[in-house]
mmCIF file of C-alpha atoms in Angstrom:
data_model
loop_
_atom_site.group_PDB
_atom_site.id
_atom_site.type_symbol
_atom_site.label_atom_id
_atom_site.label_comp_id
_atom_site.label_asym_id
_atom_site.label_seq_id
_atom_site.Cartn_x
_atom_site.Cartn_y
_atom_site.Cartn_z
ATOM 1 C CA MET A 594 -18.832 -60.300 20.220
ATOM 2 C CA ASN A 595 -20.575 -57.246 18.864
ATOM 3 C CA ARG A 596 -18.479 -55.757 16.060
ATOM 4 C CA HIS A 597 -20.956 -53.041 15.105
ATOM 5 C CA PRO A 598 -19.302 -50.245 17.179
ATOM 6 C CA ILE A 599 -15.900 -51.126 15.707
ATOM 7 C CA VAL A 600 -17.248 -50.829 12.155
ATOM 8 C CA VAL A 601 -18.823 -47.454 12.952
ATOM 9 C CA VAL A 602 -15.558 -46.125 14.402
ATOM 10 C CA LEU A 603 -13.604 -47.278 11.335
ATOM 11 C CA MET A 604 -16.092 -45.604 9.002
ATOM 12 C CA ILE A 605 -15.850 -42.334 10.941
ATOM 13 C CA VAL A 606 -12.045 -42.424 10.775
ATOM 14 C CA LEU A 607 -12.136 -43.010 7.007
ATOM 15 C CA LEU A 608 -14.615 -40.153 6.527
ATOM 16 C CA LEU A 609 -12.473 -37.787 8.588
ATOM 17 C CA ILE A 610 -9.461 -38.597 6.432
ATOM 18 C CA THR A 611 -11.328 -37.799 3.221
ATOM 19 C CA MET A 612 -12.824 -34.596 4.651
ATOM 20 C CA THR A 613 -9.450 -33.070 5.505
ATOM 21 C CA GLY A 614 -8.706 -32.321 1.862
ATOM 22 C CA CYS A 615 -8.981 -28.782 0.413
ATOM 23 C CA TRP A 616 -11.800 -28.619 -2.080
ATOM 24 C CA GLY A 617 -11.351 -26.090 -4.859
ATOM 25 C CA ARG A 618 -7.792 -25.444 -3.700
ATOM 26 C CA GLU A 619 -5.107 -23.582 -5.615
ATOM 27 C CA GLU A 620 -1.478 -24.577 -5.288
ATOM 28 C CA LEU A 621 0.881 -21.943 -3.893
ATOM 29 C CA ASN A 622 2.873 -21.717 -7.102
ATOM 30 C CA ASN A 623 -0.327 -21.092 -9.093
ATOM 31 C CA VAL A 624 -1.670 -18.019 -7.250
ATOM 32 C CA ALA A 625 -0.799 -14.335 -6.822
ATOM 33 C CA ILE A 626 -2.158 -12.434 -3.807
ATOM 34 C CA ILE A 627 -3.321 -8.866 -4.473
ATOM 35 C CA HIS A 628 -2.522 -6.351 -1.717
ATOM 36 C CA THR A 629 -3.360 -2.931 -3.183
ATOM 37 C CA VAL A 630 -5.730 -1.801 -5.944
ATOM 38 C CA ALA A 631 -5.373 1.589 -7.690
ATOM 39 C CA VAL A 632 -7.965 3.046 -10.069
ATOM 40 C CA ASP A 633 -7.255 6.003 -12.396
ATOM 41 C CA LYS A 634 -9.148 7.893 -15.077
ATOM 42 C CA GLU A 635 -8.191 7.295 -18.712
ATOM 43 C CA LYS A 636 -9.314 8.806 -22.011
ATOM 44 C CA GLY A 637 -12.511 7.682 -23.665
ATOM 45 C CA ASN A 638 -14.446 6.983 -20.434
ATOM 46 C CA GLN A 639 -12.042 4.190 -19.582
ATOM 47 C CA ILE A 640 -10.279 3.451 -16.319
ATOM 48 C CA ARG A 641 -6.822 2.142 -15.538
ATOM 49 C CA LEU A 642 -6.646 -0.631 -12.959
ATOM 50 C CA THR A 643 -3.263 -1.195 -11.316
ATOM 51 C CA ILE A 644 -2.588 -3.850 -8.694
ATOM 52 C CA GLU A 645 0.226 -4.579 -6.271
ATOM 53 C CA ILE A 646 0.762 -8.304 -5.835
ATOM 54 C CA SER A 647 3.123 -10.336 -3.692
ATOM 55 C CA ASP A 648 5.608 -12.694 -5.266
ATOM 56 C CA LEU A 649 4.836 -16.125 -3.812
ATOM 57 C CA VAL A 650 7.530 -18.779 -3.830
ATOM 58 C CA SER A 651 7.229 -22.513 -3.270
ATOM 59 C CA GLN A 652 9.752 -25.069 -1.981
ATOM 60 C CA SER A 653 10.663 -26.111 -5.505
ATOM 61 C CA GLN A 654 11.577 -22.542 -6.501
ATOM 62 C CA THR A 655 13.898 -21.655 -3.664
ATOM 63 C CA GLN A 656 16.107 -23.180 -1.017
ATOM 64 C CA GLY A 657 14.776 -20.623 1.489
ATOM 65 C CA PRO A 658 11.463 -20.527 3.342
ATOM 66 C CA ILE A 659 8.133 -20.806 1.569
ATOM 67 C CA GLY A 660 6.064 -17.602 1.524
ATOM 68 C CA LEU A 661 6.242 -14.003 0.317
ATOM 69 C CA LYS A 662 9.185 -12.277 -1.286
ATOM 70 C CA GLY A 663 9.806 -8.782 0.011
ATOM 71 C CA LYS A 664 9.611 -7.044 -3.368
ATOM 72 C CA PRO A 665 6.090 -6.500 -4.786
ATOM 73 C CA VAL A 666 5.083 -6.905 -8.429
ATOM 74 C CA PHE A 667 2.767 -4.543 -10.340
ATOM 75 C CA LEU A 668 0.287 -5.187 -13.153
ATOM 76 C CA THR A 669 -1.835 -2.601 -14.974
ATOM 77 C CA VAL A 670 -4.528 -2.615 -17.685
ATOM 78 C CA THR A 671 -7.304 -0.364 -18.989
ATOM 79 C CA GLY A 672 -10.978 -1.197 -19.311
ATOM 80 C CA GLU A 673 -14.486 0.222 -19.341
ATOM 81 C CA SER A 674 -15.260 -1.065 -15.833
ATOM 82 C CA ILE A 675 -13.445 -2.484 -12.827
ATOM 83 C CA PHE A 676 -14.789 -5.960 -13.532
ATOM 84 C CA GLU A 677 -13.657 -5.934 -17.174
ATOM 85 C CA ALA A 678 -10.221 -4.604 -16.256
ATOM 86 C CA ALA A 679 -9.900 -7.198 -13.480
ATOM 87 C CA ARG A 680 -10.571 -9.986 -15.966
ATOM 88 C CA LYS A 681 -8.094 -8.515 -18.442
ATOM 89 C CA LEU A 682 -5.407 -8.548 -15.756
ATOM 90 C CA ARG A 683 -5.471 -12.328 -15.962
ATOM 91 C CA ASN A 684 -3.969 -12.020 -19.452
ATOM 92 C CA SER A 685 -0.900 -10.414 -17.875
ATOM 93 C CA SER A 686 -0.505 -12.877 -15.024
ATOM 94 C CA SER A 687 0.546 -16.494 -15.285
ATOM 95 C CA ARG A 688 -1.055 -17.105 -11.902
ATOM 96 C CA TYR A 689 -4.606 -17.013 -10.557
ATOM 97 C CA LEU A 690 -5.243 -13.611 -8.931
ATOM 98 C CA ILE A 691 -6.669 -13.661 -5.402
ATOM 99 C CA TRP A 692 -8.606 -10.438 -4.652
ATOM 100 C CA GLY A 693 -9.804 -11.387 -1.176
ATOM 101 C CA HIS A 694 -6.579 -10.237 0.513
ATOM 102 C CA ALA A 695 -6.619 -6.690 -0.946
ATOM 103 C CA ASN A 696 -6.372 -4.295 2.007
ATOM 104 C CA ALA A 697 -6.316 -0.938 0.220
ATOM 105 C CA LEU A 698 -8.242 0.683 -2.633
ATOM 106 C CA ILE A 699 -6.779 3.955 -3.944
ATOM 107 C CA ILE A 700 -8.899 6.109 -6.270
ATOM 108 C CA SER A 701 -7.461 9.129 -8.062
ATOM 109 C CA LYS A 702 -8.954 12.559 -7.426
ATOM 110 C CA ASP A 703 -9.683 13.074 -11.135
ATOM 111 C CA LEU A 704 -11.726 9.875 -11.275
ATOM 112 C CA ALA A 705 -13.594 10.647 -8.036
ATOM 113 C CA LYS A 706 -14.732 14.030 -9.377
ATOM 114 C CA GLY A 707 -16.928 12.197 -11.882
ATOM 115 C CA GLY A 708 -18.587 10.016 -9.233
ATOM 116 C CA ILE A 709 -17.607 6.794 -7.458
ATOM 117 C CA ARG A 710 -20.952 5.058 -6.950
ATOM 118 C CA LYS A 711 -20.650 2.949 -10.112
ATOM 119 C CA TYR A 712 -17.235 1.673 -9.055
ATOM 120 C CA PHE A 713 -18.436 0.580 -5.623
ATOM 121 C CA ASP A 714 -21.409 -1.247 -7.099
ATOM 122 C CA VAL A 715 -19.198 -4.055 -8.383
ATOM 123 C CA LEU A 716 -17.338 -4.218 -5.062
ATOM 124 C CA MET A 717 -20.629 -4.887 -3.273
ATOM 125 C CA ARG A 718 -21.921 -7.418 -5.802
ATOM 126 C CA GLN A 719 -18.782 -9.537 -6.118
ATOM 127 C CA ARG A 720 -17.839 -11.820 -3.228
ATOM 128 C CA HIS A 721 -14.147 -11.677 -4.171
ATOM 129 C CA PHE A 722 -13.590 -8.232 -2.630
ATOM 130 C CA ARG A 723 -13.067 -7.716 1.097
ATOM 131 C CA ASN A 724 -15.624 -5.451 2.828
ATOM 132 C CA THR A 725 -12.990 -4.211 5.283
ATOM 133 C CA MET A 726 -10.662 -2.965 2.523
ATOM 134 C CA ASN A 727 -9.474 0.577 3.363
ATOM 135 C CA VAL A 728 -10.400 3.260 0.813
ATOM 136 C CA PHE A 729 -8.288 6.329 -0.043
ATOM 137 C CA ILE A 730 -8.361 9.226 -2.507
ATOM 138 C CA ALA A 731 -5.031 10.174 -4.115
ATOM 139 C CA GLU A 732 -4.231 13.758 -5.046
ATOM 140 C CA GLN A 733 -1.966 12.440 -7.810
ATOM 141 C CA ARG A 734 -2.487 9.431 -10.049
ATOM 142 C CA ALA A 735 -3.309 6.439 -7.894
ATOM 143 C CA ALA A 736 -0.927 4.170 -9.822
ATOM 144 C CA ASP A 737 1.988 6.509 -9.074
ATOM 145 C CA LEU A 738 1.529 5.916 -5.347
ATOM 146 C CA LEU A 739 2.228 2.221 -5.834
ATOM 147 C CA GLY A 740 5.726 3.132 -6.977
ATOM 148 C CA THR A 741 6.532 4.806 -3.652
ATOM 149 C CA ARG A 742 7.785 3.159 -0.490
ATOM 150 C CA ILE A 743 6.650 3.471 3.097
ATOM 151 C CA PRO A 744 9.510 2.997 5.602
ATOM 152 C CA GLN A 745 9.634 -0.484 7.168
ATOM 153 C CA GLN A 746 6.766 -1.766 4.999
ATOM 154 C CA ALA A 747 7.086 -4.143 2.055
ATOM 155 C CA PHE A 748 3.616 -3.407 0.655
ATOM 156 C CA ILE A 749 1.706 -0.152 0.224
ATOM 157 C CA SER A 750 -1.475 -1.676 1.663
ATOM 158 C CA THR A 751 0.088 -2.538 5.024
ATOM 159 C CA GLY A 752 1.750 0.865 5.183
ATOM 160 C CA LEU A 753 -1.533 2.663 4.510
ATOM 161 C CA ARG A 754 -3.261 0.600 7.164
ATOM 162 C CA GLY A 755 -0.693 1.793 9.682
ATOM 163 C CA LEU A 756 -0.920 5.415 8.528
ATOM 164 C CA VAL A 757 -4.696 5.571 8.839
ATOM 165 C CA ASP A 758 -4.392 4.329 12.421
ATOM 166 C CA ALA A 759 -2.944 7.779 13.167
ATOM 167 C CA GLN A 760 -6.570 8.824 13.667
ATOM 168 C CA LYS A 761 -6.248 7.417 17.193
ATOM 169 C CA THR A 762 -3.495 9.862 18.190
ATOM 170 C CA THR A 763 -3.609 12.851 15.804
ATOM 171 C CA ALA A 764 -7.227 13.097 14.573
ATOM 172 C CA ASN A 765 -5.876 14.236 11.187
ATOM 173 C CA THR A 766 -7.512 11.505 9.120
ATOM 174 C CA LYS A 767 -10.405 9.072 9.257
ATOM 175 C CA LYS A 768 -10.511 5.378 8.474
ATOM 176 C CA MET A 769 -13.073 4.429 5.816
ATOM 177 C CA THR A 770 -13.624 0.882 4.618
ATOM 178 C CA GLN A 771 -15.299 -0.311 1.446
ATOM 179 C CA ILE A 772 -18.490 -1.311 3.286
ATOM 180 C CA GLN A 773 -18.644 2.054 5.108
ATOM 181 C CA VAL A 774 -18.331 3.987 1.842
ATOM 182 C CA SER A 775 -21.005 1.836 0.193
ATOM 183 C CA GLN A 776 -23.408 2.199 3.125
ATOM 184 C CA THR A 777 -22.950 5.983 3.205
ATOM 185 C CA LEU A 778 -23.692 6.237 -0.519
ATOM 186 C CA ILE A 779 -26.795 4.055 -0.149
ATOM 187 C CA ASN A 780 -28.269 5.507 3.059
ATOM 188 C CA GLN A 781 -27.465 9.181 2.328
ATOM 189 C CA TYR A 782 -27.773 10.136 6.007
ATOM 190 C CA HIS A 783 -24.813 12.495 5.637
ATOM 191 C CA ASP A 784 -22.267 13.481 3.017
ATOM 192 C CA LEU A 785 -19.253 11.245 2.532
ATOM 193 C CA THR A 786 -15.610 11.763 3.507
ATOM 194 C CA ILE A 787 -12.653 9.604 2.421
ATOM 195 C CA PRO A 788 -9.046 9.975 3.651
ATOM 196 C CA ALA A 789 -6.638 11.842 1.395
ATOM 197 C CA VAL A 790 -3.301 10.320 0.374
ATOM 198 C CA GLN A 791 -0.451 12.618 -0.596
ATOM 199 C CA MET A 792 2.881 11.773 -2.199
ATOM 200 C CA PHE A 793 5.995 13.576 -0.953
ATOM 201 C CA LYS A 794 9.786 13.215 -0.843
ATOM 202 C CA LEU A 795 11.600 12.160 2.303
ATOM 203 C CA PRO A 796 13.968 15.009 3.288
ATOM 204 C CA ILE A 797 17.182 12.987 3.747
ATOM 205 C CA SER A 798 16.958 10.077 1.294
ATOM 206 C CA ASN A 799 14.912 12.095 -1.250
ATOM 207 C CA GLN A 800 12.836 8.971 -1.870
ATOM 208 C CA LYS A 801 9.136 9.236 -2.650
ATOM 209 C CA SER A 802 6.786 8.225 0.141
ATOM 210 C CA ILE A 803 3.133 8.817 1.057
ATOM 211 C CA ARG A 804 1.171 10.225 3.988
ATOM 212 C CA THR A 805 -2.475 10.475 4.994
ATOM 213 C CA VAL A 806 -3.463 13.979 6.137
ATOM 214 C CA GLY A 807 -6.950 15.458 5.846
ATOM 215 C CA LEU A 808 -10.050 14.238 4.060
ATOM 216 C CA PHE A 809 -11.780 14.652 0.725
ATOM 217 C CA ALA A 810 -15.434 15.615 1.120
ATOM 218 C CA PHE A 811 -18.065 14.422 -1.353
ATOM 219 C CA LYS A 812 -21.354 15.888 -2.502
ATOM 220 C CA GLY A 813 -23.395 12.819 -3.265
ATOM 221 C CA ASP A 814 -20.914 10.436 -4.876
ATOM 222 C CA LYS A 815 -18.776 13.161 -6.487
ATOM 223 C CA LEU A 816 -15.628 14.562 -4.934
ATOM 224 C CA HIS A 817 -16.231 18.162 -3.914
ATOM 225 C CA SER A 818 -13.282 19.599 -1.988
ATOM 226 C CA TYR A 819 -10.350 18.933 0.312
ATOM 227 C CA MET A 820 -10.709 19.329 4.078
ATOM 228 C CA ASP A 821 -7.384 20.098 5.767
ATOM 229 C CA ALA A 822 -6.068 18.516 8.959
ATOM 230 C CA GLY A 823 -7.371 21.272 11.242
ATOM 231 C CA LYS A 824 -10.950 21.027 10.002
ATOM 232 C CA THR A 825 -10.695 17.238 10.003
ATOM 233 C CA LYS A 826 -9.857 17.315 13.719
ATOM 234 C CA SER A 827 -12.969 19.374 14.523
ATOM 235 C CA TYR A 828 -15.081 17.149 12.276
ATOM 236 C CA LEU A 829 -13.920 14.017 14.099
ATOM 237 C CA ARG A 830 -14.620 15.651 17.452
ATOM 238 C CA ALA A 831 -18.138 16.510 16.333
ATOM 239 C CA ILE A 832 -18.919 12.926 15.261
ATOM 240 C CA ASN A 833 -17.271 11.305 18.314
ATOM 241 C CA GLU A 834 -14.379 9.759 16.387
ATOM 242 C CA ALA A 835 -11.476 11.799 17.784
ATOM 243 C CA SER A 836 -9.927 9.660 20.484
ATOM 244 C CA GLY A 837 -6.699 11.647 20.712
ATOM 245 C CA ALA A 838 -5.087 14.869 19.490
ATOM 246 C CA VAL A 839 -2.590 17.580 20.455
ATOM 247 C CA GLU A 840 -3.305 21.227 21.295
ATOM 248 C CA THR A 841 -0.934 24.065 22.210
ATOM 249 C CA LEU A 842 -1.368 27.408 23.954
ATOM 250 C CA SER A 843 1.055 30.309 23.943
ATOM 251 C CA CYS A 844 2.585 31.255 27.269
ATOM 252 C CA GLU A 845 1.432 34.622 28.543
ATOM 253 C CA LYS A 846 5.004 35.490 29.592
ATOM 254 C CA PRO A 847 7.713 34.827 28.686
ATOM 255 C CA THR A 848 7.527 33.359 25.196
ATOM 256 C CA GLY A 849 7.017 29.634 24.747
ATOM 257 C CA LYS A 850 4.296 27.019 24.409
ATOM 258 C CA ILE A 851 2.239 24.816 26.687
ATOM 259 C CA THR A 852 1.392 21.506 25.014
ATOM 260 C CA PHE A 853 -1.644 19.408 25.868
ATOM 261 C CA GLU A 854 -2.505 15.835 24.991
ATOM 262 C CA ASN A 855 -6.195 15.544 24.151
ATOM 263 C CA THR A 856 -7.001 12.125 25.645
ATOM 264 C CA HIS A 857 -10.770 11.947 25.249
ATOM 265 C CA ASN A 858 -13.586 13.714 23.382
ATOM 266 C CA HIS A 859 -17.328 13.363 23.556
ATOM 267 C CA SER A 860 -19.852 15.449 21.645
ATOM 268 C CA LYS A 861 -23.608 15.790 21.570
ATOM 269 C CA ILE A 862 -25.551 17.426 18.733
ATOM 270 C CA SER A 863 -29.130 18.538 19.356
ATOM 271 C CA SER A 864 -31.666 20.676 17.510
ATOM 272 C CA VAL A 865 -34.501 23.048 18.375
ATOM 273 C CA LEU A 866 -36.925 24.946 16.169
ATOM 274 C CA LYS A 867 -36.891 28.731 16.281
ATOM 275 C CA GLY A 868 -40.135 29.426 14.490
ATOM 276 C CA LYS A 869 -39.740 27.456 11.283
ATOM 277 C CA ALA A 870 -35.931 27.541 11.288
ATOM 278 C CA PRO A 871 -33.789 24.905 13.035
ATOM 279 C CA GLN A 872 -30.989 25.807 15.424
ATOM 280 C CA LEU A 873 -28.245 23.284 16.180
ATOM 281 C CA THR A 874 -26.196 22.981 19.355
ATOM 282 C CA ILE A 875 -22.868 21.150 19.375
ATOM 283 C CA GLU A 876 -21.738 20.425 22.921
ATOM 284 C CA LEU A 877 -18.165 19.174 23.188
ATOM 285 C CA PHE A 878 -16.492 17.640 26.244
ATOM 286 C CA SER A 879 -12.697 17.276 26.006
ATOM 287 C CA ASP A 880 -10.142 15.932 28.481
ATOM 288 C CA PHE A 881 -6.498 17.044 28.426
ATOM 289 C CA ASN A 882 -3.161 16.267 30.042
ATOM 290 C CA ILE A 883 -0.353 18.804 30.307
ATOM 291 C CA VAL A 884 2.700 17.237 28.652
ATOM 292 C CA ASP A 885 5.106 20.135 28.030
ATOM 293 C CA VAL A 886 5.550 23.565 29.637
ATOM 294 C CA GLN A 887 8.149 25.834 28.015
ATOM 295 C CA CYS A 888 7.608 28.885 30.210
ATOM 296 C CA GLY A 889 7.847 29.752 33.904
ATOM 297 C CA THR A 890 4.147 29.310 34.567
ATOM 298 C CA GLU A 891 3.336 27.755 37.924
ATOM 299 C CA ILE A 892 0.668 25.078 37.516
ATOM 300 C CA THR A 893 -1.819 26.121 40.186
ATOM 301 C CA THR A 894 -5.562 25.564 40.373
ATOM 302 C CA THR A 895 -6.146 29.122 39.191
ATOM 303 C CA GLU A 896 -3.797 28.666 36.231
ATOM 304 C CA ILE A 897 -5.489 25.393 35.289
ATOM 305 C CA GLU A 898 -8.874 27.140 35.215
ATOM 306 C CA LYS A 899 -7.420 29.840 32.948
ATOM 307 C CA MET A 900 -5.951 27.182 30.643
ATOM 308 C CA GLU A 901 -9.275 25.357 30.471
ATOM 309 C CA GLN A 902 -11.014 28.590 29.480
ATOM 310 C CA ARG A 903 -8.421 29.278 26.777
ATOM 311 C CA LEU A 904 -8.805 25.724 25.479
ATOM 312 C CA ASN A 905 -12.578 26.235 25.357
ATOM 313 C CA GLU A 906 -12.104 29.323 23.204
ATOM 314 C CA LYS A 907 -9.585 27.626 20.905
ATOM 315 C CA LEU A 908 -11.682 24.501 20.320
ATOM 316 C CA LYS A 909 -14.766 26.652 19.766
ATOM 317 C CA GLN A 910 -12.922 28.706 17.143
ATOM 318 C CA GLN A 911 -11.726 25.514 15.424
ATOM 319 C CA MET A 912 -15.265 24.116 15.368
ATOM 320 C CA GLN A 913 -16.609 27.383 13.949
ATOM 321 C CA GLU A 914 -14.066 27.226 11.110
ATOM 322 C CA PHE A 915 -15.203 23.698 10.289
ATOM 323 C CA ILE A 916 -18.876 24.746 10.282
ATOM 324 C CA VAL A 917 -18.097 27.716 8.002
ATOM 325 C CA TYR A 918 -16.381 25.322 5.579
ATOM 326 C CA MET A 919 -19.289 22.877 5.759
ATOM 327 C CA GLN A 920 -21.993 25.501 5.162
ATOM 328 C CA LYS A 921 -20.020 27.447 2.545
ATOM 329 C CA ASN A 922 -19.702 24.268 0.470
ATOM 330 C CA ASN A 923 -23.218 23.054 1.376
ATOM 331 C CA LEU A 924 -21.878 19.758 2.722
ATOM 332 C CA ASP A 925 -23.970 18.112 5.424
ATOM 333 C CA LEU A 926 -21.107 16.103 6.904
ATOM 334 C CA LEU A 927 -22.730 15.850 10.352
ATOM 335 C CA GLY A 928 -26.049 14.480 9.161
ATOM 336 C CA VAL A 929 -27.970 17.553 10.322
ATOM 337 C CA GLY A 930 -30.871 16.817 7.978
ATOM 338 C CA GLU A 931 -31.231 13.288 9.341
ATOM 339 C CA LEU A 932 -31.073 14.627 12.924
ATOM 340 C CA ILE A 933 -33.927 17.063 12.267
ATOM 341 C CA HIS A 934 -35.841 14.286 10.528
ATOM 342 C CA ARG A 935 -35.630 12.162 13.694
ATOM 343 C CA GLU A 936 -36.215 14.911 16.271
ATOM 344 C CA HIS A 937 -38.805 16.979 14.364
ATOM 345 C CA PRO A 938 -40.456 14.645 11.828
ATOM 346 C CA GLN A 939 -43.445 16.888 11.106
ATOM 347 C CA ALA A 940 -41.330 19.990 10.504
ATOM 348 C CA TRP A 941 -38.943 17.977 8.316
ATOM 349 C CA LYS A 942 -41.747 17.228 5.870
ATOM 350 C CA THR A 943 -41.804 20.899 4.877
ATOM 351 C CA MET A 944 -38.018 21.385 5.109
ATOM 352 C CA LYS A 945 -36.935 18.374 3.062
ATOM 353 C CA ALA A 946 -37.719 19.813 -0.376
ATOM 354 C CA LYS A 947 -35.771 23.034 0.302
ATOM 355 C CA TRP A 948 -33.067 21.660 2.613
ATOM 356 C CA GLU A 949 -30.300 22.402 0.094
ATOM 357 C CA GLN A 950 -31.217 26.103 0.291
ATOM 358 C CA MET A 951 -31.769 26.103 4.069
ATOM 359 C CA PHE A 952 -28.642 24.300 5.261
ATOM 360 C CA PRO A 953 -26.091 27.094 4.539
ATOM 361 C CA HIS A 954 -28.134 29.417 6.790
ATOM 362 C CA VAL A 955 -28.738 27.088 9.742
ATOM 363 C CA GLN A 956 -27.556 28.600 13.037
ATOM 364 C CA PHE A 957 -25.028 26.624 15.074
ATOM 365 C CA ARG A 958 -24.385 27.146 18.775
ATOM 366 C CA ILE A 959 -21.113 25.706 20.085
ATOM 367 C CA VAL A 960 -20.468 24.884 23.736
ATOM 368 C CA VAL A 961 -17.045 23.527 24.753
ATOM 369 C CA ASN A 962 -16.205 22.047 28.155
ATOM 370 C CA SER A 963 -12.478 21.399 28.532
ATOM 371 C CA HIS A 964 -11.064 19.623 31.556
ATOM 372 C CA ILE A 965 -7.382 19.255 32.430
ATOM 373 C CA GLU A 966 -7.030 15.959 34.254
ATOM 374 C CA HIS A 967 -3.291 15.524 34.829
ATOM 375 C CA THR A 968 -0.322 17.874 35.079
ATOM 376 C CA SER A 969 2.316 15.103 35.150
ATOM 377 C CA LEU A 970 2.750 15.587 38.924
ATOM 378 C CA LEU A 971 4.584 18.894 38.421
ATOM 379 C CA SER A 972 3.460 22.258 39.760
ATOM 380 C CA MET A 973 6.312 24.044 38.008
ATOM 381 C CA ASN A 974 7.920 23.711 34.603
ATOM 382 C CA ALA A 975 11.226 21.895 34.201
ATOM 383 C CA ASN A 976 13.172 25.057 33.358
#
């Protein structure tokens, strides 16, 4: 009888048993998972690093289920760099800190004004940080935001992740991850934008909460100015990242509003040379549904054509306001310089050195094509 196959099978079984162990493991009661990281400016060129961690419990600590407690815990230290401060945090924690689960990085506006490149360098070099971590700029101190609460969310990081998803329906903010910020700073194809986080009080409970509305625009790696929700919407339309929004038109008679759901946007930016000066064309295609009619307007084909024309004019005006902001502050948020570099490489060789002086005077032509797809099966309003 040949026993060789039996011996091989037994050896494989023994190897599988030994390979199921967790190498380099940490026991549950020895770790603390970091959810949110906040960075603030301190005196003497130092920073303050504040973290939100979950309170992990094991079977021996509680009669309830193993896992996360609902109430977060906060730790804070100062240091000369993020890496030094992160190491110093270990002196305040009896558990090993796990950075790989951090979903949100909040940087204060005061710190961002001095430049953020040096803080993202360590995030790229160290394998402990997650590349998909969402990045935000706080108008107040970043650490103060960790003391607020977002309704129905135990941790600030999960709440912020839900708030930034509003981009899909409101186009009032823009999701930016750690890897996207780092790549923008390295490639320099266009100027950087990072979503703004604001702290406010809930009207009924008077509790402090946070919201994400608008963007902070950067010149290089330094925070330059705030871009409000209206300009943010036009910016997202121009870069093909506005999947949904809301627009309203006033009724001609009587008073009231017609509300439209902006269901789809597509834009195309092209350039031509007029002599030695570039001229840009932004062509925008937007689809709308009629969702609310507060006046006695009959929804006929003629009325739909009038509405489409009025929407064209409104979106064009909004885009012009965004371009005025962009050129007034000399912020190339659309990557116009890179576009000219690709489409007119020879001309760009002479423009590149003086592009900072040329950009505020570049001519923009805006063409908007609005299309109303659905009227909710009604030819009249509900009144």
